[in-house]
XYZ file of C-alpha atoms in Angstrom:
641
model
C 0.000 0.000 0.000
C 2.673 2.559 0.839
C 4.347 1.714 -2.457
C 1.060 2.190 -4.333
C 0.454 5.554 -2.667
C 3.978 6.638 -3.532
C 3.447 5.681 -7.183
C 0.168 7.602 -7.357
C 1.737 10.680 -5.755
C 4.636 10.593 -8.198
C 2.222 10.248 -11.109
C 0.137 13.163 -9.817
C 3.308 15.223 -9.466
C 4.214 14.507 -13.092
C 0.721 15.448 -14.245
C 0.915 18.716 -12.330
C 4.355 19.463 -13.764
C 3.080 18.700 -17.260
C 0.098 20.967 -16.806
C 2.244 23.800 -15.459
C 4.579 23.432 -18.420
C 1.637 23.526 -20.826
C 0.241 26.609 -19.119
C 3.625 28.301 -19.249
C 4.015 27.439 -22.948
C 0.511 28.781 -23.674
C 1.254 32.094 -21.948
C 4.547 32.423 -23.812
C 2.725 31.917 -27.097
C -0.051 34.380 -26.264
C 2.240 36.993 -24.688
C 5.354 37.179 -26.884
C 6.582 40.072 -24.737
C 7.449 37.494 -22.049
C 9.845 35.879 -24.487
C 11.726 38.806 -26.024
C 11.949 41.185 -23.034
C 14.054 38.860 -20.802
C 16.391 38.216 -23.742
C 16.696 41.909 -24.685
C 20.306 43.056 -25.129
C 20.310 46.530 -23.599
C 23.870 47.393 -24.604
C 23.545 46.406 -28.236
C 19.904 47.223 -29.033
C 18.899 50.207 -26.877
C 20.677 52.914 -28.892
C 19.345 51.880 -32.343
C 15.893 51.309 -30.864
C 15.952 54.755 -29.225
C 16.969 56.463 -32.480
C 14.305 54.550 -34.405
C 11.728 55.383 -31.747
C 12.393 59.114 -32.027
C 12.132 59.014 -35.821
C 9.004 56.895 -35.614
C 7.339 59.292 -33.155
C 7.585 62.109 -35.701
C 5.921 59.993 -38.353
C 3.293 58.711 -35.915
C 2.296 62.269 -34.984
C 1.962 63.473 -38.578
C 0.132 60.367 -39.750
C -2.068 60.346 -36.656
C -3.269 63.878 -37.315
C -3.801 63.259 -41.025
C -5.494 59.870 -40.733
C -7.831 61.219 -38.061
C -8.946 63.888 -40.527
C -9.229 61.109 -43.136
C -11.569 59.324 -40.690
C -13.677 62.506 -40.458
C -12.910 62.989 -36.745
C -10.961 65.597 -34.779
C -7.158 65.392 -35.342
C -6.433 64.824 -31.626
C -7.990 61.362 -31.826
C -5.272 60.408 -34.273
C -2.704 61.098 -31.559
C -4.556 58.742 -29.236
C -4.627 56.172 -32.036
C -0.841 56.458 -32.314
C -0.354 55.822 -28.598
C -2.640 53.087 -27.221
C -2.536 50.475 -30.057
C 1.273 50.580 -30.123
C 1.489 49.452 -26.488
C -1.065 46.667 -26.962
C 0.666 45.280 -30.045
C 4.070 45.378 -28.354
C 2.642 43.023 -25.707
C 0.715 40.616 -27.938
C 2.288 40.989 -31.383
C 5.085 38.887 -32.864
C 6.371 41.286 -35.528
C 9.526 42.919 -34.173
C 9.533 45.571 -36.912
C 5.778 46.120 -37.225
C 4.756 49.657 -36.287
C 1.031 49.636 -35.662
C -1.055 52.766 -35.194
C -3.362 54.821 -37.375
C -3.663 53.483 -40.917
C -4.873 55.167 -44.087
C -6.971 52.263 -45.390
C -8.840 51.577 -42.151
C -9.355 55.322 -41.643
C -10.885 55.598 -45.094
C -13.258 52.706 -44.354
C -14.338 54.058 -40.958
C -14.992 57.477 -42.535
C -17.844 55.916 -44.509
C -19.630 55.018 -41.266
C -18.882 58.389 -39.651
C -20.179 60.432 -42.591
C -23.228 58.206 -42.990
C -24.333 58.235 -39.343
C -23.128 61.724 -38.325
C -23.184 63.900 -41.475
C -20.872 66.878 -41.561
C -22.429 70.106 -40.301
C -19.544 72.264 -41.454
C -15.820 72.354 -42.084
C -14.769 73.545 -38.630
C -13.546 70.872 -36.235
C -14.377 72.940 -33.188
C -17.941 74.126 -32.763
C -20.242 75.329 -30.034
C -22.322 73.080 -27.761
C -19.375 71.912 -25.651
C -19.625 68.271 -24.576
C -17.424 68.683 -21.509
C -14.899 66.102 -22.792
C -11.530 67.659 -23.748
C -13.348 70.882 -24.590
C -14.728 69.364 -27.793
C -18.243 69.777 -29.160
C -21.005 67.194 -28.938
C -20.830 66.815 -32.720
C -17.158 65.841 -32.568
C -17.790 63.348 -29.774
C -20.616 61.715 -31.733
C -18.290 61.299 -34.692
C -15.471 59.727 -32.711
C -18.098 57.519 -31.034
C -18.970 56.008 -34.407
C -15.296 55.559 -35.339
C -14.598 53.941 -31.956
C -17.559 51.605 -32.483
C -16.100 50.542 -35.841
C -12.759 49.917 -34.131
C -14.406 47.959 -31.305
C -16.482 45.708 -33.552
C -13.615 45.231 -36.021
C -11.388 44.131 -33.149
C -14.051 41.728 -31.873
C -14.216 40.178 -35.350
C -10.442 39.744 -35.408
C -10.433 38.139 -31.956
C -13.227 35.807 -33.094
C -11.143 34.838 -36.120
C -8.268 34.096 -33.762
C -10.486 31.827 -31.660
C -11.654 30.042 -34.817
C -8.001 29.614 -35.891
C -8.666 31.267 -39.266
C -5.078 32.406 -39.609
C -4.412 29.276 -41.656
C -6.829 30.594 -44.298
C -4.447 33.422 -45.166
C -2.937 31.272 -47.938
C -5.833 32.579 -50.059
C -4.385 36.088 -49.700
C -1.850 35.827 -52.495
C 0.798 38.431 -53.175
C -0.919 39.836 -56.318
C -4.204 40.273 -54.426
C -2.594 42.061 -51.465
C -0.444 44.230 -53.733
C -3.392 45.261 -55.918
C -5.716 45.923 -52.970
C -3.208 48.073 -51.071
C -2.261 49.972 -54.226
C -5.907 50.663 -55.009
C -6.606 51.743 -51.438
C -3.550 54.037 -51.522
C -4.972 55.593 -54.688
C -8.221 56.239 -52.797
C -6.280 57.915 -49.981
C -4.438 60.178 -52.432
C -7.784 61.109 -53.987
C -9.231 61.970 -50.572
C -6.318 64.357 -49.937
C -6.596 66.225 -53.245
C -9.105 68.704 -51.805
C -6.564 69.750 -49.164
C -3.769 70.011 -51.736
C -5.911 72.332 -53.837
C -7.473 74.179 -50.893
C -10.971 73.357 -52.131
C -14.155 73.084 -50.120
C -16.079 70.019 -51.251
C -18.666 67.665 -49.763
C -17.836 64.139 -48.679
C -18.249 61.755 -51.638
C -18.221 57.966 -51.286
C -19.977 54.860 -52.546
C -19.607 52.940 -55.818
C -17.660 54.934 -58.421
C -17.129 57.657 -55.814
C -13.494 57.829 -56.947
C -14.588 59.174 -60.330
C -17.262 61.453 -58.862
C -14.591 63.196 -56.763
C -12.498 64.089 -59.799
C -15.599 65.066 -61.722
C -16.485 67.510 -58.913
C -12.924 68.880 -58.883
C -12.925 69.573 -62.627
C -16.365 71.137 -62.446
C -15.171 73.504 -59.676
C -11.586 73.978 -60.837
C -11.896 77.748 -60.507
C -12.295 77.455 -56.733
C -8.722 76.136 -56.344
C -6.782 78.149 -53.746
C -3.498 79.178 -55.332
C -1.654 79.635 -52.009
C -2.568 76.111 -50.852
C -1.583 74.627 -54.234
C 1.838 76.309 -54.249
C 2.536 75.334 -50.629
C 1.488 71.739 -51.408
C 3.774 71.503 -54.445
C 6.684 72.968 -52.491
C 6.112 70.557 -49.619
C 5.932 67.512 -51.929
C 9.118 68.497 -53.770
C 11.039 69.051 -50.526
C 9.763 65.799 -48.979
C 10.553 63.652 -52.019
C 13.988 65.214 -52.552
C 15.132 64.890 -48.931
C 13.724 61.375 -48.511
C 15.520 60.227 -51.660
C 18.771 61.699 -50.349
C 18.203 59.992 -46.994
C 17.762 56.636 -48.724
C 20.810 57.186 -50.902
C 23.162 58.097 -48.067
C 21.601 56.122 -45.199
C 24.628 53.812 -45.097
C 26.990 56.729 -44.562
C 24.949 58.606 -41.957
C 23.643 57.193 -38.695
C 20.707 59.596 -38.239
C 18.584 60.662 -41.202
C 17.120 64.146 -41.422
C 13.557 64.129 -39.986
C 12.208 66.195 -42.839
C 8.587 65.644 -41.751
C 9.279 67.297 -38.403
C 11.308 70.102 -39.974
C 8.541 70.803 -42.486
C 5.856 70.832 -39.784
C 7.806 73.284 -37.628
C 8.736 75.547 -40.556
C 5.257 75.747 -42.117
C 3.506 76.116 -38.755
C 5.801 79.012 -37.818
C 5.344 80.645 -41.241
C 1.558 80.250 -41.029
C 1.541 81.749 -37.527
C 3.710 84.798 -38.264
C 2.138 85.486 -41.673
C -1.355 84.920 -40.258
C -2.157 82.753 -43.302
C -5.356 81.374 -41.798
C -7.056 84.779 -41.984
C -4.958 86.602 -44.577
C -5.191 83.873 -47.256
C -7.960 81.648 -45.916
C -5.544 78.717 -45.517
C -7.112 75.797 -43.648
C -5.170 74.736 -40.546
C -5.408 71.821 -38.095
C -6.885 73.974 -35.326
C -7.121 73.467 -31.585
C -5.521 70.298 -30.150
C -6.718 69.526 -26.587
C -4.166 68.594 -23.942
C -4.049 65.304 -22.046
C -5.698 61.908 -22.331
C -9.465 61.413 -22.033
C -11.025 59.141 -19.383
C -12.077 55.729 -20.755
C -15.597 55.363 -22.050
C -17.489 52.441 -23.565
C -18.092 52.916 -27.333
C -21.760 53.499 -28.235
C -23.214 49.995 -28.529
C -26.413 51.211 -30.164
C -24.608 51.840 -33.475
C -22.822 48.486 -33.723
C -25.521 46.972 -35.924
C -25.165 49.897 -38.333
C -21.385 49.643 -38.763
C -21.068 45.898 -39.412
C -19.955 46.385 -43.024
C -17.238 48.874 -42.103
C -16.148 46.706 -39.148
C -15.589 43.694 -41.416
C -13.686 45.906 -43.819
C -11.462 47.219 -41.030
C -10.897 43.707 -39.656
C -9.948 42.124 -42.975
C -8.112 44.952 -44.721
C -6.199 45.955 -41.606
C -5.196 42.378 -40.840
C -4.150 41.583 -44.414
C -1.958 44.679 -44.736
C -0.445 44.166 -41.272
C 0.212 40.450 -41.764
C 1.980 41.090 -45.059
C 4.346 43.508 -43.289
C 4.872 41.125 -40.356
C 5.678 38.211 -42.651
C 7.976 40.397 -44.732
C 9.934 41.542 -41.676
C 10.082 37.976 -40.336
C 11.495 36.756 -43.631
C 13.987 39.623 -43.803
C 15.296 39.201 -40.249
C 14.837 35.400 -40.001
C 12.215 34.882 -37.310
C 8.714 33.427 -37.350
C 5.257 34.977 -37.071
C 2.116 33.098 -36.042
C -0.795 34.131 -38.277
C -3.384 33.359 -35.596
C -1.487 35.262 -32.912
C -1.462 38.305 -35.207
C -5.257 38.105 -35.308
C -5.297 38.322 -31.516
C -2.718 41.118 -31.362
C -4.477 43.357 -33.872
C -7.896 42.500 -32.484
C -6.933 43.623 -28.994
C -5.151 46.658 -30.515
C -8.549 47.712 -31.833
C -10.820 46.628 -28.966
C -8.960 48.095 -25.972
C -8.054 51.506 -27.529
C -11.667 51.967 -28.665
C -12.476 52.717 -25.003
C -10.074 55.694 -25.252
C -11.637 57.313 -28.355
C -9.214 55.742 -30.862
C -9.857 55.231 -34.556
C -9.180 51.778 -36.135
C -5.510 50.819 -36.221
C -3.184 48.599 -38.239
C 0.441 48.459 -39.345
C 1.614 50.827 -42.077
C 4.234 50.238 -44.744
C 5.840 53.674 -44.299
C 6.411 53.216 -40.579
C 7.718 49.677 -41.015
C 10.118 50.864 -43.730
C 11.313 53.574 -41.359
C 12.144 50.949 -38.739
C 14.106 49.036 -41.389
C 16.090 52.076 -42.472
C 16.888 53.200 -38.918
C 18.086 49.727 -37.871
C 15.411 49.088 -35.245
C 15.832 45.792 -33.427
C 12.655 45.161 -31.387
C 9.320 46.601 -30.316
C 11.198 48.768 -27.811
C 11.494 51.302 -30.632
C 7.700 51.470 -30.856
C 7.358 51.800 -27.077
C 9.826 54.706 -27.076
C 7.782 56.389 -29.809
C 4.668 55.955 -27.639
C 6.400 57.699 -24.732
C 7.312 60.623 -27.003
C 3.762 60.803 -28.359
C 2.521 61.048 -24.783
C 4.785 64.067 -24.358
C 3.261 65.583 -27.500
C -0.271 64.961 -26.221
C 0.401 66.731 -22.910
C 2.729 69.554 -23.971
C 3.391 70.081 -27.688
C -0.084 69.302 -29.088
C -1.509 72.853 -28.797
C 1.428 74.176 -30.846
C 0.175 72.235 -33.870
C -2.770 74.608 -34.205
C -1.144 76.466 -37.116
C -0.127 73.418 -39.148
C -1.607 73.875 -42.670
C -3.828 71.019 -43.821
C -2.254 71.111 -47.292
C 1.162 70.356 -45.738
C -0.331 67.517 -43.746
C -1.889 66.121 -46.941
C 1.474 66.396 -48.720
C 3.161 64.379 -45.958
C 0.505 61.685 -46.265
C 0.782 61.411 -50.052
C 4.564 61.168 -50.003
C 4.297 58.595 -47.212
C 2.206 56.407 -49.533
C 5.032 56.208 -52.057
C 5.840 52.611 -51.125
C 2.294 51.441 -51.822
C 1.956 53.412 -55.035
C 5.277 52.058 -56.341
C 3.720 48.581 -56.325
C 2.587 49.404 -59.867
C 6.063 48.172 -60.835
C 4.975 44.659 -59.833
C 2.883 44.478 -63.000
C 5.956 43.802 -65.144
C 7.011 40.963 -62.846
C 3.578 39.337 -62.907
C 3.333 39.690 -66.699
C 6.663 37.942 -67.213
C 5.945 35.118 -64.746
C 2.205 34.467 -65.034
C -0.344 36.297 -67.172
C -3.209 35.111 -64.958
C -1.616 36.689 -61.857
C -1.231 39.882 -63.897
C -4.918 39.863 -64.809
C -5.905 39.211 -61.165
C -3.777 42.190 -60.078
C -5.326 44.530 -62.643
C -8.915 43.424 -62.044
C -8.518 43.564 -58.242
C -7.115 47.083 -58.534
C -10.027 48.141 -60.741
C -12.582 46.694 -58.293
C -10.856 48.479 -55.399
C -10.907 51.774 -57.280
C -14.508 51.459 -58.409
C -15.923 50.245 -55.088
C -13.811 49.932 -51.920
C -10.791 48.144 -50.464
C -12.854 45.401 -48.796
C -14.769 44.748 -52.034
C -11.517 44.574 -53.984
C -10.065 42.166 -51.430
C -13.138 39.916 -51.626
C -13.006 39.931 -55.425
C -9.298 39.061 -55.381
C -9.823 36.098 -53.037
C -12.742 34.776 -55.108
C -10.717 35.182 -58.315
C -7.833 33.272 -56.748
C -10.116 30.395 -55.704
C -11.726 30.202 -59.156
C -8.301 30.256 -60.812
C -7.008 27.471 -58.586
C -10.068 25.308 -59.328
C -9.738 25.960 -63.057
C -6.022 25.186 -63.118
C -6.207 22.237 -60.749
C -8.852 20.479 -62.797
C -6.631 20.762 -65.877
C -3.227 20.080 -64.350
C -1.314 16.957 -65.307
C -2.186 14.142 -62.925
C -0.009 11.263 -64.164
C 3.597 10.652 -65.092
C 4.960 7.641 -67.007
C 7.982 6.227 -65.176
C 11.071 4.851 -66.886
C 11.463 1.120 -66.253
C 15.227 1.540 -66.014
C 14.614 2.770 -62.489
C 13.592 -0.750 -61.425
C 15.322 -2.960 -64.021
C 18.552 -3.049 -62.031
C 16.916 -5.414 -59.546
C 16.522 -8.109 -62.208
C 19.826 -9.327 -63.573
C 18.783 -11.978 -66.118
C 18.166 -11.031 -69.739
C 14.808 -12.821 -69.886
C 13.513 -10.871 -66.933
C 14.620 -7.570 -68.467
C 12.806 -8.406 -71.698
C 9.619 -9.274 -69.851
C 9.797 -6.064 -67.864
C 9.472 -4.075 -71.094
C 5.832 -5.149 -71.151
C 5.272 -3.492 -67.725
C 4.418 0.204 -67.555
C 4.442 2.189 -64.316
C 2.365 5.355 -64.077
C 2.844 7.505 -60.973
C 0.033 9.617 -59.534
C 1.763 12.861 -58.523
C -1.098 15.244 -57.716
C -3.996 15.037 -55.254
C -6.918 13.067 -56.667
C -10.229 14.691 -55.758
C -13.526 15.484 -57.430
C -11.974 18.463 -59.216
C -9.552 16.434 -61.314
C -11.034 12.912 -61.302
C -12.196 13.161 -64.917
C -8.865 14.634 -65.978
C -7.168 11.673 -64.293
C -9.196 9.211 -66.360
C -8.511 11.148 -69.557
C -4.757 11.303 -68.877
C -4.646 7.582 -68.143
C -6.476 6.794 -71.363
C -4.030 8.927 -73.381
C -1.023 7.156 -71.846
C -2.484 3.735 -72.675
C -3.382 4.717 -76.237
C 0.020 6.274 -76.852
C 1.894 3.251 -75.538
C -0.138 0.612 -77.358
C 0.116 -0.429 -80.976
C -3.616 0.108 -81.268
C -6.201 1.103 -78.686
C -8.241 -2.022 -79.294
C -5.274 -4.379 -78.953
C -4.184 -2.652 -75.765
C -7.645 -2.977 -74.281
C -7.888 -6.694 -75.074
C -4.379 -7.484 -73.863
C -4.765 -5.541 -70.613
C -8.116 -7.160 -69.939
C -6.706 -10.627 -70.542
C -3.596 -10.018 -68.453
C -5.566 -8.413 -65.648
C -8.097 -11.227 -65.562
C -5.234 -13.681 -65.403
C -3.632 -11.775 -62.544
C -6.890 -11.534 -60.659
C -7.570 -15.214 -61.009
C -4.061 -16.155 -60.079
C -3.741 -13.780 -57.113
C -7.246 -14.178 -55.792
C -8.202 -17.771 -56.388
C -4.953 -19.471 -57.244
C -6.412 -20.811 -60.523
C -7.667 -19.445 -63.819
C -9.941 -20.344 -66.700
C -8.043 -20.820 -69.913
C -10.334 -19.082 -72.421
C -8.900 -15.635 -71.787
C -5.287 -16.604 -72.361
C -5.243 -16.501 -76.158
C -2.650 -13.707 -76.698
C 0.965 -14.782 -76.546
C 3.181 -13.888 -73.605
C 5.140 -11.320 -75.607
C 1.956 -9.364 -76.338
C 0.749 -9.173 -72.800
C 1.088 -5.830 -71.006
C 0.592 -4.812 -67.388
C -0.020 -1.276 -66.098
C 0.940 -0.407 -62.520
C -0.488 2.730 -60.892
C 2.027 4.027 -58.360
C 0.020 5.959 -55.761
C 2.915 6.653 -53.385
C 2.834 10.337 -54.392
C -0.914 10.627 -53.769
C -0.951 13.075 -50.856
C -4.667 13.913 -50.894
C -7.795 12.139 -52.098
C -11.530 12.098 -51.503
C -14.294 9.554 -52.095
C -14.595 10.495 -55.776
C -10.856 10.066 -56.285
C -10.787 6.686 -54.550
C -13.770 5.525 -56.590
C -12.009 6.580 -59.781
C -9.017 4.426 -58.885
C -11.292 1.438 -58.271
C -12.718 1.787 -61.771
C -9.280 1.124 -63.270
C -8.594 -2.479 -64.375
C -4.915 -2.343 -63.521
C -2.450 -3.508 -60.913
C -2.335 -0.745 -58.267
C 0.394 0.197 -55.840
C -1.719 1.768 -53.110
C -0.595 3.753 -50.052
C -1.680 2.562 -46.602
C -3.964 5.556 -46.020
C -5.810 4.905 -49.268
C -6.278 1.197 -48.475
C -7.703 2.178 -45.069
C -10.117 4.630 -46.677
C -11.271 1.979 -49.140
C -11.817 -0.491 -46.317
C -14.017 2.003 -44.476
C -15.891 2.676 -47.703
C -16.455 -1.019 -48.330
C -14.821 -0.800 -51.758
C -11.712 -2.885 -51.218
C -13.513 -6.037 -52.367
C -13.872 -4.639 -55.878
C -13.169 -7.125 -58.626
C -10.984 -4.780 -60.692
C -7.705 -3.705 -59.047
C -5.010 -5.803 -57.447
C -3.255 -4.071 -54.541
C 0.405 -4.215 -53.568
C 2.400 -2.428 -50.908
C 5.187 -1.314 -53.248
C 6.189 -1.224 -56.894
C 8.854 -3.875 -56.361
C 6.361 -6.300 -54.779
C 4.011 -5.800 -57.729
C 6.820 -6.548 -60.212
C 7.867 -9.597 -58.225
C 4.294 -10.902 -58.349
C 4.122 -10.279 -62.095
C 7.376 -12.165 -62.648
C 6.223 -15.144 -60.561
C 2.886 -15.218 -62.338
C 4.508 -15.159 -65.790
C 6.717 -18.085 -64.864
C 3.663 -20.067 -63.757
C 1.791 -19.063 -66.895
C 4.683 -20.211 -69.116
C 4.776 -23.618 -67.424
C 1.003 -23.937 -67.737
C 1.173 -23.265 -71.482
């Protein structure tokens, strides 16, 4: 008894240890921060991460302000969206060089819900009827409430996809589809900023073909273009492009690149303030930026049912763009990213910040490229940028009042250069695969004509249809060379007899999509190899009947043995390369009157299906065993004759 108790206690101890280890492993997988923080090399990584963090903070501030305006909410909410999501992703995300925050595509999608549910009452961000929150009007708080609801529901959808383990379905998001969708969405963002570049006052235009309606409105009202805003926009774009190109060219020779975005913001804000451009020239500026962080508040749940479409768009488009950047950085710096974990990280980065008046977030190509160029090592760079953004929110924010909107729009357009340059991928797709080229072009057109989420859906559907079309027409069989197995048989007679044996390997999955193609390919191989199709059919039938009788019953009726031994042929189907099959594929194999080399999994499936007792095929465990059986049978047949 004492021995039995001791054994049970030891077993219980092992079970407890196993469970604790499983729990620890689960937490490490769900909280990647627990893995990389203890291993962080402070001496080697802190300096480059600090430099990258400072550069990233500048870009986060400018993009936060601009993308908030793109979302049709007050610019200050873009600063919040550049602070909270960064911290959440640093805890749950696996991409070391992924800089999450405000994102142009998700902002554009959420703007549809904001403008639909809370139509614009005017162009001023600050109005009367103070809400008591940050000194902002009730109108502004209603708008950010809708945007926060989109962020909340989009994050819930992403978390649900994580729980359903849908990260494995991302193989449908091919490179041409992602490239075309992001390029089309970037084109939409550029179009949305044209009114600020030209200094025009125009209503919000969206919906199908809204892209073309915007340019139609611009050309109809071309005389209302503000010359001062246009000149300042052109100057800003030229300076930004020129300095950024020089930074890229000489980044190997200089440790710290010139933060031209910050320099331009300071210079134009000072010029606008001292020249009083807002009143002297009517130049539109950012306006009042409240100080401090707001208290948390639950997003308005009563509008969730009305923003479902935008929430799905935010969830899918944001995740696709972010995952592409995470996988790209993982491939570049040789680490792994879990697709499902990224669903959780981005879902929580949308759900939790929505309680702090944040617009939908995702990773952006421009920020990730900045981390590459500044030699960032880990998410510490993003955390440092969050600390600097907090300083901006509490101290520097009010100084951004005089920042011209046309300059902000110029920064955004130049920041989209990476996405817009994906047009160069067209040449690559044309040279490699014309179908991928057509998918890229058509996905781009759908994104332009409708929206990013519609373009993404079209691209995925097109990919599935293309795969089905190609799979059903792909080659399913391959005729093996008998020299691969002839070396096992040394005698000349055996080698001569082996010439009458043909081995056909099944290389592709055999499912309902390509079952008919499999039969057609097999028929072509038989007809090509035979002297005549009729002779081949008779010989194979005779030989197969002989084999069946000999292998199954040990005896055979003599009427079917009229052809001579030299005319007899045997076809072996080698199914060792059959990695996937369904009931239709297995049934197709059973319809073949040939010797079959069948894998163990296929034999098991046939047993469960009750089809293994079919009178047609003869099964062997390997090609060599099938050939051995054929040789033995031919010897017996020769003696019988």
